[in-house]
CSV table of C-alpha atoms in Angstrom, one decimal:
chain,number,residue,atom,x,y,z
A,1,UNK,CA,28.5,-7.9,2.9
A,2,UNK,CA,28.0,-5.5,5.9
A,3,UNK,CA,30.6,-3.1,6.4
A,4,UNK,CA,31.9,-2.1,9.8
A,5,UNK,CA,30.0,1.2,9.6
A,6,UNK,CA,27.1,0.1,9.0
A,7,UNK,CA,27.0,-2.4,11.8
A,8,UNK,CA,28.2,0.4,14.0
A,9,UNK,CA,25.2,2.3,12.6
A,10,UNK,CA,23.0,-0.4,13.3
A,11,UNK,CA,24.3,-1.0,17.1
A,12,UNK,CA,23.7,2.9,17.5
A,13,UNK,CA,19.7,2.5,16.3
A,14,UNK,CA,19.5,-0.6,18.8
A,15,UNK,CA,21.1,1.3,21.6
A,16,UNK,CA,19.0,4.5,21.1
A,17,UNK,CA,15.9,2.3,20.8
A,18,UNK,CA,16.8,0.4,23.8
A,19,UNK,CA,17.1,3.9,25.7
A,20,UNK,CA,14.0,5.5,24.6
A,21,UNK,CA,12.1,2.3,25.7
A,22,UNK,CA,13.8,3.1,29.2
A,23,UNK,CA,12.6,6.3,29.3
A,24,UNK,CA,8.9,5.5,27.8
A,25,UNK,CA,9.1,2.7,30.6
A,26,UNK,CA,10.0,5.1,33.3
A,27,UNK,CA,7.1,8.1,32.4
A,28,UNK,CA,4.3,5.3,32.0
A,29,UNK,CA,4.8,4.5,35.9
A,30,UNK,CA,1.9,6.0,38.0
A,31,UNK,CA,4.6,7.5,40.2
A,32,UNK,CA,7.7,8.7,38.5
A,33,UNK,CA,10.9,7.6,40.4
A,34,UNK,CA,12.8,11.2,40.0
A,35,UNK,CA,16.0,9.7,41.0
A,36,UNK,CA,15.9,7.2,37.9
A,37,UNK,CA,14.8,10.1,35.8
A,38,UNK,CA,18.0,11.9,36.5
A,39,UNK,CA,20.3,8.9,36.3
A,40,UNK,CA,18.9,8.3,32.4
A,41,UNK,CA,18.5,11.9,31.8
A,42,UNK,CA,22.0,12.9,32.5
A,43,UNK,CA,23.4,11.1,29.7
A,44,UNK,CA,21.0,12.7,27.4
A,45,UNK,CA,17.4,12.6,26.7
A,46,UNK,CA,16.1,11.4,23.5
A,47,UNK,CA,14.2,14.0,21.2
A,48,UNK,CA,11.8,11.6,20.0
A,49,UNK,CA,7.9,12.0,21.3
A,50,UNK,CA,8.4,15.0,23.3
A,51,UNK,CA,10.4,13.1,25.8
A,52,UNK,CA,12.8,16.4,26.4
A,53,UNK,CA,10.0,18.4,27.2
A,54,UNK,CA,8.4,16.4,29.8
A,55,UNK,CA,11.5,15.3,31.6
A,56,UNK,CA,12.5,18.9,31.9
A,57,UNK,CA,9.0,19.7,33.3
A,58,UNK,CA,9.8,17.3,35.9
A,59,UNK,CA,13.3,17.7,36.4
A,60,UNK,CA,12.8,21.3,36.9
A,61,UNK,CA,10.1,20.5,39.6
A,62,UNK,CA,7.2,21.7,37.8
A,63,UNK,CA,5.2,18.3,37.4
A,64,UNK,CA,4.5,16.5,40.7
A,65,UNK,CA,5.6,12.8,40.4
A,66,UNK,CA,2.4,11.3,41.0
A,67,UNK,CA,0.6,11.4,37.7
A,68,UNK,CA,-3.0,11.2,38.8
A,69,UNK,CA,-2.3,14.7,39.9
A,70,UNK,CA,-1.1,15.9,36.3
A,71,UNK,CA,-4.3,16.9,34.7
A,72,UNK,CA,-5.7,19.2,37.7
A,73,UNK,CA,-2.5,20.6,38.6
A,74,UNK,CA,-1.7,21.8,34.8
A,75,UNK,CA,-5.0,22.8,34.8
A,76,UNK,CA,-4.9,25.1,37.8
A,77,UNK,CA,-1.4,26.7,36.3
A,78,UNK,CA,-2.4,27.5,32.9
A,79,UNK,CA,-5.5,29.2,34.6
A,80,UNK,CA,-3.2,31.3,36.9
A,81,UNK,CA,-1.3,31.9,34.1
A,82,UNK,CA,-4.0,33.3,32.0
A,83,UNK,CA,-5.2,35.4,34.9
A,84,UNK,CA,-1.6,36.8,35.4
A,85,UNK,CA,-1.9,38.1,31.5
A,86,UNK,CA,-5.3,39.6,32.6
A,87,UNK,CA,-4.1,41.4,35.3
A,88,UNK,CA,-0.7,42.8,34.9
A,89,UNK,CA,-0.5,43.1,30.9
A,90,UNK,CA,-3.1,46.1,31.0
A,91,UNK,CA,-3.5,49.9,29.8
A,92,UNK,CA,-3.9,52.2,32.5
A,93,UNK,CA,-7.0,54.0,32.0
A,94,UNK,CA,-8.7,51.0,30.2
A,95,UNK,CA,-11.6,49.2,32.2
A,96,UNK,CA,-9.6,46.2,33.2
A,97,UNK,CA,-7.3,48.5,35.2
A,98,UNK,CA,-9.9,50.9,36.6
A,99,UNK,CA,-12.3,47.9,37.3
A,100,UNK,CA,-14.9,49.7,35.6
A,101,UNK,CA,-14.5,52.9,37.3
A,102,UNK,CA,-14.6,55.8,34.9
A,103,UNK,CA,-14.2,58.4,37.3
A,104,UNK,CA,-10.9,57.6,38.3
A,105,UNK,CA,-8.2,60.9,38.2
A,106,UNK,CA,-5.3,58.7,37.2
A,107,UNK,CA,-3.7,60.5,33.9
A,108,UNK,CA,-0.5,60.2,32.4
A,109,UNK,CA,0.9,63.5,33.9
A,110,UNK,CA,0.0,62.1,37.4
A,111,UNK,CA,3.0,62.4,40.1
A,112,UNK,CA,1.2,60.2,42.5
A,113,UNK,CA,3.6,57.4,43.2
A,114,UNK,CA,0.6,55.1,42.8
A,115,UNK,CA,-0.6,56.2,39.7
A,116,UNK,CA,-0.8,53.7,37.2
A,117,UNK,CA,0.5,55.7,34.7
A,118,UNK,CA,3.7,56.1,36.6
A,119,UNK,CA,4.1,52.4,37.1
A,120,UNK,CA,3.4,51.9,33.4
A,121,UNK,CA,6.0,54.4,32.4
A,122,UNK,CA,8.4,52.4,34.7
A,123,UNK,CA,7.7,49.1,33.7
A,124,UNK,CA,8.6,50.3,29.8
A,125,UNK,CA,12.0,51.0,30.8
A,126,UNK,CA,12.4,47.5,31.7
A,127,UNK,CA,10.2,46.4,28.7
A,128,UNK,CA,12.2,48.3,26.5
A,129,UNK,CA,15.3,46.2,27.2
A,130,UNK,CA,13.0,42.9,27.1
A,131,UNK,CA,11.9,43.9,23.7
A,132,UNK,CA,15.4,44.4,22.4
A,133,UNK,CA,17.0,41.0,23.6
A,134,UNK,CA,14.2,38.9,22.7
A,135,UNK,CA,14.3,40.2,18.6
A,136,UNK,CA,17.8,38.9,18.6
A,137,UNK,CA,17.0,35.5,20.3
A,138,UNK,CA,18.9,32.8,18.6
A,139,UNK,CA,19.7,34.4,15.6
A,140,UNK,CA,21.0,31.2,13.9
A,141,UNK,CA,17.4,29.6,13.7
A,142,UNK,CA,14.4,31.1,12.1
A,143,UNK,CA,12.0,29.2,14.8
A,144,UNK,CA,11.8,32.7,17.1
A,145,UNK,CA,10.7,34.8,14.0
A,146,UNK,CA,7.7,32.1,13.1
A,147,UNK,CA,4.4,32.7,14.2
A,148,UNK,CA,3.0,30.5,17.0
A,149,UNK,CA,0.3,28.2,16.1
A,150,UNK,CA,-1.2,29.4,19.7
A,151,UNK,CA,-1.1,33.0,20.0
A,152,UNK,CA,-2.8,34.4,23.2
A,153,UNK,CA,-6.1,35.5,22.1
A,154,UNK,CA,-6.6,38.2,24.5
A,155,UNK,CA,-3.5,39.8,23.6
A,156,UNK,CA,-3.3,39.6,19.8
A,157,UNK,CA,-7.5,40.4,19.0
A,158,UNK,CA,-6.7,43.5,21.3
A,159,UNK,CA,-6.3,45.9,18.2
A,160,UNK,CA,-2.6,46.2,19.8
A,161,UNK,CA,-3.8,47.7,22.9
A,162,UNK,CA,-2.1,45.0,24.9
A,163,UNK,CA,0.7,43.8,22.6
A,164,UNK,CA,3.8,44.5,24.4
A,165,UNK,CA,6.1,45.9,21.7
A,166,UNK,CA,3.8,48.5,20.8
A,167,UNK,CA,4.4,50.1,24.2
A,168,UNK,CA,8.0,50.6,22.8
A,169,UNK,CA,8.6,51.8,19.5
A,170,UNK,CA,12.3,51.7,19.5
A,171,UNK,CA,12.9,53.6,16.8
A,172,UNK,CA,11.9,56.1,18.9
A,173,UNK,CA,12.5,55.8,22.7
A,174,UNK,CA,15.7,55.4,24.2
A,175,UNK,CA,17.7,52.0,24.4
A,176,UNK,CA,17.9,50.5,27.5
A,177,UNK,CA,20.9,48.9,29.2
A,178,UNK,CA,19.5,46.6,32.1
A,179,UNK,CA,22.9,46.2,34.3
A,180,UNK,CA,23.4,43.9,37.3
A,181,UNK,CA,23.1,46.9,39.8
A,182,UNK,CA,22.6,44.7,43.2
A,183,UNK,CA,19.2,43.8,45.0
A,184,UNK,CA,16.2,46.0,44.4
A,185,UNK,CA,14.5,47.2,41.3
A,186,UNK,CA,17.0,46.9,38.2
A,187,UNK,CA,18.4,50.5,36.9
A,188,UNK,CA,18.3,51.4,33.8
A,189,UNK,CA,21.4,53.3,31.9
A,190,UNK,CA,20.0,55.1,29.1
A,191,UNK,CA,21.7,55.8,25.8
A,192,UNK,CA,20.4,57.1,22.7
A,193,UNK,CA,20.5,54.1,19.9
A,194,UNK,CA,18.3,53.3,17.2
A,195,UNK,CA,17.6,49.5,16.9
A,196,UNK,CA,17.5,47.0,14.2
A,197,UNK,CA,14.1,45.3,14.2
A,198,UNK,CA,15.3,42.1,12.8
A,199,UNK,CA,12.7,40.1,14.2
A,200,UNK,CA,9.0,41.9,13.4
A,201,UNK,CA,6.0,41.3,15.0
A,202,UNK,CA,3.2,39.7,13.3
A,203,UNK,CA,-0.2,41.2,12.1
A,204,UNK,CA,-3.4,41.4,14.4
A,205,UNK,CA,-4.4,37.8,15.0
A,206,UNK,CA,-1.0,36.4,15.1
A,207,UNK,CA,2.1,36.8,17.0
A,208,UNK,CA,5.8,35.6,16.9
A,209,UNK,CA,7.6,33.0,19.2
A,210,UNK,CA,9.7,36.1,20.3
A,211,UNK,CA,6.3,38.2,21.1
A,212,UNK,CA,5.7,34.8,23.1
A,213,UNK,CA,8.8,34.9,25.2
A,214,UNK,CA,8.7,38.5,25.9
A,215,UNK,CA,5.5,38.6,27.2
A,216,UNK,CA,7.0,35.9,29.8
A,217,UNK,CA,9.8,37.6,30.6
A,218,UNK,CA,7.7,40.8,31.5
A,219,UNK,CA,5.4,38.8,33.6
A,220,UNK,CA,8.5,37.4,35.3
A,221,UNK,CA,9.9,41.2,36.0
A,222,UNK,CA,6.5,42.4,37.3
A,223,UNK,CA,5.9,39.6,39.7
A,224,UNK,CA,9.8,39.9,40.6
A,225,UNK,CA,10.6,43.6,41.3
A,226,UNK,CA,13.6,42.7,43.7
A,227,UNK,CA,15.4,41.2,40.5
A,228,UNK,CA,13.1,42.5,38.1
A,229,UNK,CA,14.6,41.5,34.3
A,230,UNK,CA,18.5,41.2,33.6
A,231,UNK,CA,19.9,41.0,30.3
A,232,UNK,CA,20.9,37.2,29.6
A,233,UNK,CA,17.6,36.1,30.9
A,234,UNK,CA,16.3,35.8,27.6
A,235,UNK,CA,19.4,33.4,26.6
A,236,UNK,CA,17.7,31.2,29.8
A,237,UNK,CA,14.4,31.2,28.5
A,238,UNK,CA,14.9,30.6,25.0
A,239,UNK,CA,16.1,26.9,25.2
A,240,UNK,CA,13.0,26.2,27.3
A,241,UNK,CA,10.6,27.6,25.4
A,242,UNK,CA,11.7,26.1,22.0
A,243,UNK,CA,11.7,22.7,23.6
A,244,UNK,CA,8.0,23.1,24.7
A,245,UNK,CA,6.8,25.0,21.8
A,246,UNK,CA,8.1,22.3,19.8
A,247,UNK,CA,6.5,19.4,21.9
A,248,UNK,CA,5.1,16.8,19.2
A,249,UNK,CA,2.2,16.4,21.9
A,250,UNK,CA,-0.3,19.2,20.9
A,251,UNK,CA,-2.1,19.1,24.4
A,252,UNK,CA,1.3,20.0,25.9
A,253,UNK,CA,2.3,22.5,23.0
A,254,UNK,CA,-0.5,24.4,23.1
A,255,UNK,CA,0.2,25.4,26.5
A,256,UNK,CA,4.0,26.0,26.1
A,257,UNK,CA,3.5,29.4,27.3
A,258,UNK,CA,2.3,28.9,30.5
A,259,UNK,CA,4.4,25.8,31.3
A,260,UNK,CA,7.3,27.6,30.1
A,261,UNK,CA,6.7,30.8,32.5
A,262,UNK,CA,6.4,28.4,35.6
A,263,UNK,CA,9.6,26.4,34.7
A,264,UNK,CA,11.4,29.1,34.0
A,265,UNK,CA,10.5,30.7,37.2
A,266,UNK,CA,11.6,27.6,39.1
A,267,UNK,CA,15.1,27.5,37.2
A,268,UNK,CA,15.5,31.1,38.0
A,269,UNK,CA,14.5,30.3,41.8
A,270,UNK,CA,17.9,28.2,41.6
A,271,UNK,CA,20.2,30.5,39.7
A,272,UNK,CA,19.2,34.1,40.6
A,273,UNK,CA,22.3,34.7,42.9
A,274,UNK,CA,24.1,34.7,39.8
A,275,UNK,CA,22.1,37.8,38.3
A,276,UNK,CA,22.3,39.6,41.6
A,277,UNK,CA,25.5,41.7,41.8
A,278,UNK,CA,25.4,42.3,45.7
A,279,UNK,CA,25.4,38.8,45.8
A,280,UNK,CA,28.7,38.0,43.9
A,281,UNK,CA,30.7,37.2,46.8
A,282,UNK,CA,27.9,34.8,48.1
A,283,UNK,CA,28.3,30.8,48.1
A,284,UNK,CA,26.2,30.8,45.1
A,285,UNK,CA,27.3,33.8,43.6
A,286,UNK,CA,29.3,34.5,40.4
A,287,UNK,CA,32.6,34.9,42.0
A,288,UNK,CA,32.4,32.1,44.2
A,289,UNK,CA,31.5,29.9,41.0
A,290,UNK,CA,34.7,31.3,38.9
A,291,UNK,CA,36.8,30.3,41.8
A,292,UNK,CA,35.7,27.0,41.7
A,293,UNK,CA,36.4,26.6,38.2
A,294,UNK,CA,40.0,27.9,38.7
A,295,UNK,CA,40.4,25.2,41.6
A,296,UNK,CA,39.3,22.5,38.9
A,297,UNK,CA,41.5,23.6,36.6
A,298,UNK,CA,44.5,23.9,39.0
A,299,UNK,CA,44.0,20.3,39.9
A,300,UNK,CA,43.5,19.0,36.6
A,301,UNK,CA,45.7,20.8,34.4
A,302,UNK,CA,48.4,22.6,36.7
A,303,UNK,CA,50.3,23.7,33.6
A,304,UNK,CA,47.2,25.7,31.9
A,305,UNK,CA,46.6,27.4,35.5
A,306,UNK,CA,50.0,28.7,35.8
A,307,UNK,CA,49.7,30.0,32.3
A,308,UNK,CA,46.6,31.9,32.8
A,309,UNK,CA,48.5,33.3,35.6
A,310,UNK,CA,51.2,34.4,33.7
A,311,UNK,CA,49.1,35.9,31.2
A,312,UNK,CA,46.7,37.4,34.0
A,313,UNK,CA,43.8,35.6,31.8
A,314,UNK,CA,41.4,36.0,34.5
A,315,UNK,CA,38.0,33.5,34.6
A,316,UNK,CA,35.9,36.9,34.4
A,317,UNK,CA,37.1,37.6,30.6
A,318,UNK,CA,35.2,34.4,29.3
A,319,UNK,CA,33.7,32.2,32.0
A,320,UNK,CA,31.3,34.8,33.2
A,321,UNK,CA,29.2,34.5,30.2
A,322,UNK,CA,29.5,30.7,30.4
A,323,UNK,CA,28.5,30.4,33.9
A,324,UNK,CA,25.9,33.2,33.9
A,325,UNK,CA,24.0,31.9,30.6
A,326,UNK,CA,24.6,27.9,31.4
A,327,UNK,CA,26.6,27.8,28.4
A,328,UNK,CA,23.5,28.9,25.8
A,329,UNK,CA,26.1,31.4,24.1
A,330,UNK,CA,28.8,29.0,23.5
A,331,UNK,CA,27.1,26.1,21.3
A,332,UNK,CA,24.6,25.5,18.6
A,333,UNK,CA,20.8,25.0,20.3
A,334,UNK,CA,20.9,21.3,19.6
A,335,UNK,CA,24.1,21.2,22.0
A,336,UNK,CA,22.7,23.3,24.4
A,337,UNK,CA,19.8,21.0,25.0
A,338,UNK,CA,21.9,18.1,25.2
A,339,UNK,CA,24.2,19.8,27.7
A,340,UNK,CA,21.1,21.0,29.7
A,341,UNK,CA,19.7,17.5,30.0
A,342,UNK,CA,22.7,16.7,32.3
A,343,UNK,CA,22.5,20.2,34.2
A,344,UNK,CA,19.0,19.7,34.9
A,345,UNK,CA,19.6,16.1,36.2
A,346,UNK,CA,22.6,17.2,38.4
A,347,UNK,CA,21.8,16.1,41.7
A,348,UNK,CA,23.9,19.0,43.1
A,349,UNK,CA,22.3,21.4,40.8
A,350,UNK,CA,24.7,23.2,38.5
A,351,UNK,CA,27.9,21.5,40.3
A,352,UNK,CA,28.6,19.5,37.0
A,353,UNK,CA,28.2,22.9,35.1
A,354,UNK,CA,32.1,23.5,36.6
A,355,UNK,CA,33.1,20.4,35.6
A,356,UNK,CA,31.8,21.4,31.7
A,357,UNK,CA,33.7,24.6,32.0
A,358,UNK,CA,36.7,23.2,33.5
A,359,UNK,CA,36.6,20.3,30.3
A,360,UNK,CA,36.4,23.1,27.7
A,361,UNK,CA,39.7,24.5,28.9
A,362,UNK,CA,41.4,21.3,29.2
A,363,UNK,CA,40.2,20.0,25.8
A,364,UNK,CA,42.0,23.2,24.3
A,365,UNK,CA,45.2,22.7,26.0
A,366,UNK,CA,47.4,22.5,23.2
A,367,UNK,CA,46.2,26.0,21.4
A,368,UNK,CA,46.2,27.6,24.7
A,369,UNK,CA,49.7,26.3,25.7
A,370,UNK,CA,51.1,27.4,22.2
A,371,UNK,CA,49.0,30.8,22.3
A,372,UNK,CA,49.6,34.2,24.0
A,373,UNK,CA,47.0,36.6,25.7
A,374,UNK,CA,45.1,37.8,22.9
A,375,UNK,CA,44.8,34.6,21.0
A,376,UNK,CA,44.3,32.4,24.0
A,377,UNK,CA,41.2,35.4,25.2
A,378,UNK,CA,39.8,35.2,21.7
A,379,UNK,CA,39.8,31.4,21.5
A,380,UNK,CA,38.0,31.1,24.9
A,381,UNK,CA,35.4,33.8,24.0
A,382,UNK,CA,34.6,31.9,20.7
A,383,UNK,CA,34.7,28.5,21.7
A,384,UNK,CA,35.4,26.4,18.4
A,385,UNK,CA,33.0,23.9,16.9
A,386,UNK,CA,33.2,20.7,18.7
A,387,UNK,CA,31.5,17.5,19.4
A,388,UNK,CA,30.0,18.3,22.3
A,389,UNK,CA,29.9,14.6,23.6
A,390,UNK,CA,33.5,14.6,23.7
A,391,UNK,CA,33.3,17.9,26.0
A,392,UNK,CA,30.6,16.0,28.2
A,393,UNK,CA,32.6,12.9,28.3
A,394,UNK,CA,35.7,15.0,29.9
A,395,UNK,CA,33.4,16.5,32.3
A,396,UNK,CA,32.3,13.4,33.7
A,397,UNK,CA,36.0,12.3,34.0
A,398,UNK,CA,36.8,14.9,35.9
A,399,UNK,CA,34.1,14.8,38.1
A,400,UNK,CA,35.0,10.9,38.8
A,401,UNK,CA,38.5,12.2,39.7
A,402,UNK,CA,37.3,14.4,42.6
A,403,UNK,CA,35.2,12.0,44.0
């Protein structure tokens, strides 16, 4: 006799297989229907066969919809990324930086503003913060501490000359805190602090995944001097790199670094305003997004909204991190990946994020109504473990009420 639970399990398996086939049929088309892909992906992308990695490349506007263009497109992008490493990850005074000119008068003590050494030392200030952040990326899993199968050969076989972490020996240098200081080159507030190097670098010939992420962020900062690197970007890039570096398709996994760089760049082009303090009041700025969250809360649970007003529990105290980091710090990585399936599929680009945040508050209604300011603040800053599907379903419900 088959139990009800066994029947339910079988139904779930059958539904999952049917859903997987929908994705397979869709990506097998010569031209990918992006609208249909978004509709399917919004409800979650199957983990099997690298579907999430492929779909994210499409949803983040990296891969073109025409499949016949993929091979030449990817070859061009990956060659470009390799050239960026060759051009930007160099040591002043080396053959690469001087283009073979050994008569250069540039030296470490040069005060010339065009000095490569001046640029090198300035880059190291930002690199120091990147190094600090990537060494603590996703500490609940060991993935980022493990060696990559595909280390960058021109880096790991350079006798450590080109390995970025060697440029910032954090036990002796100052620890930099990169702050949101507005448009322009990011300012660094320096304080003396000895770091705990939880993630150790690999030996010559190998490199850990966190070292790969460090290189991607460094290149991004170099290529985007107006924004540079801001704390929190490591939390944005982590899930993307993890997804690509775990792709079962070896042809894609080998180039996880390059593909991640371009997908991260595309994503940051959409959410960059959140990381720029001078744009906080802009339409896409963080303050406006937090205001939208409060409007949704007021419309969907007036009692909780009034309680927050009474307790002066401002959204800056908890939702700043939720929105800025796309909830990457509030849930375990598998749940973050599921949430991002919906966010990347959002036709209005991250409007659904506000509904998710509102749903998180509404779901905690009972605890919040019974709590005082300290307990409610602690609850929201340390969101309790919960089935993420419950939150997403509630968010869909709230979104449907609006339209």
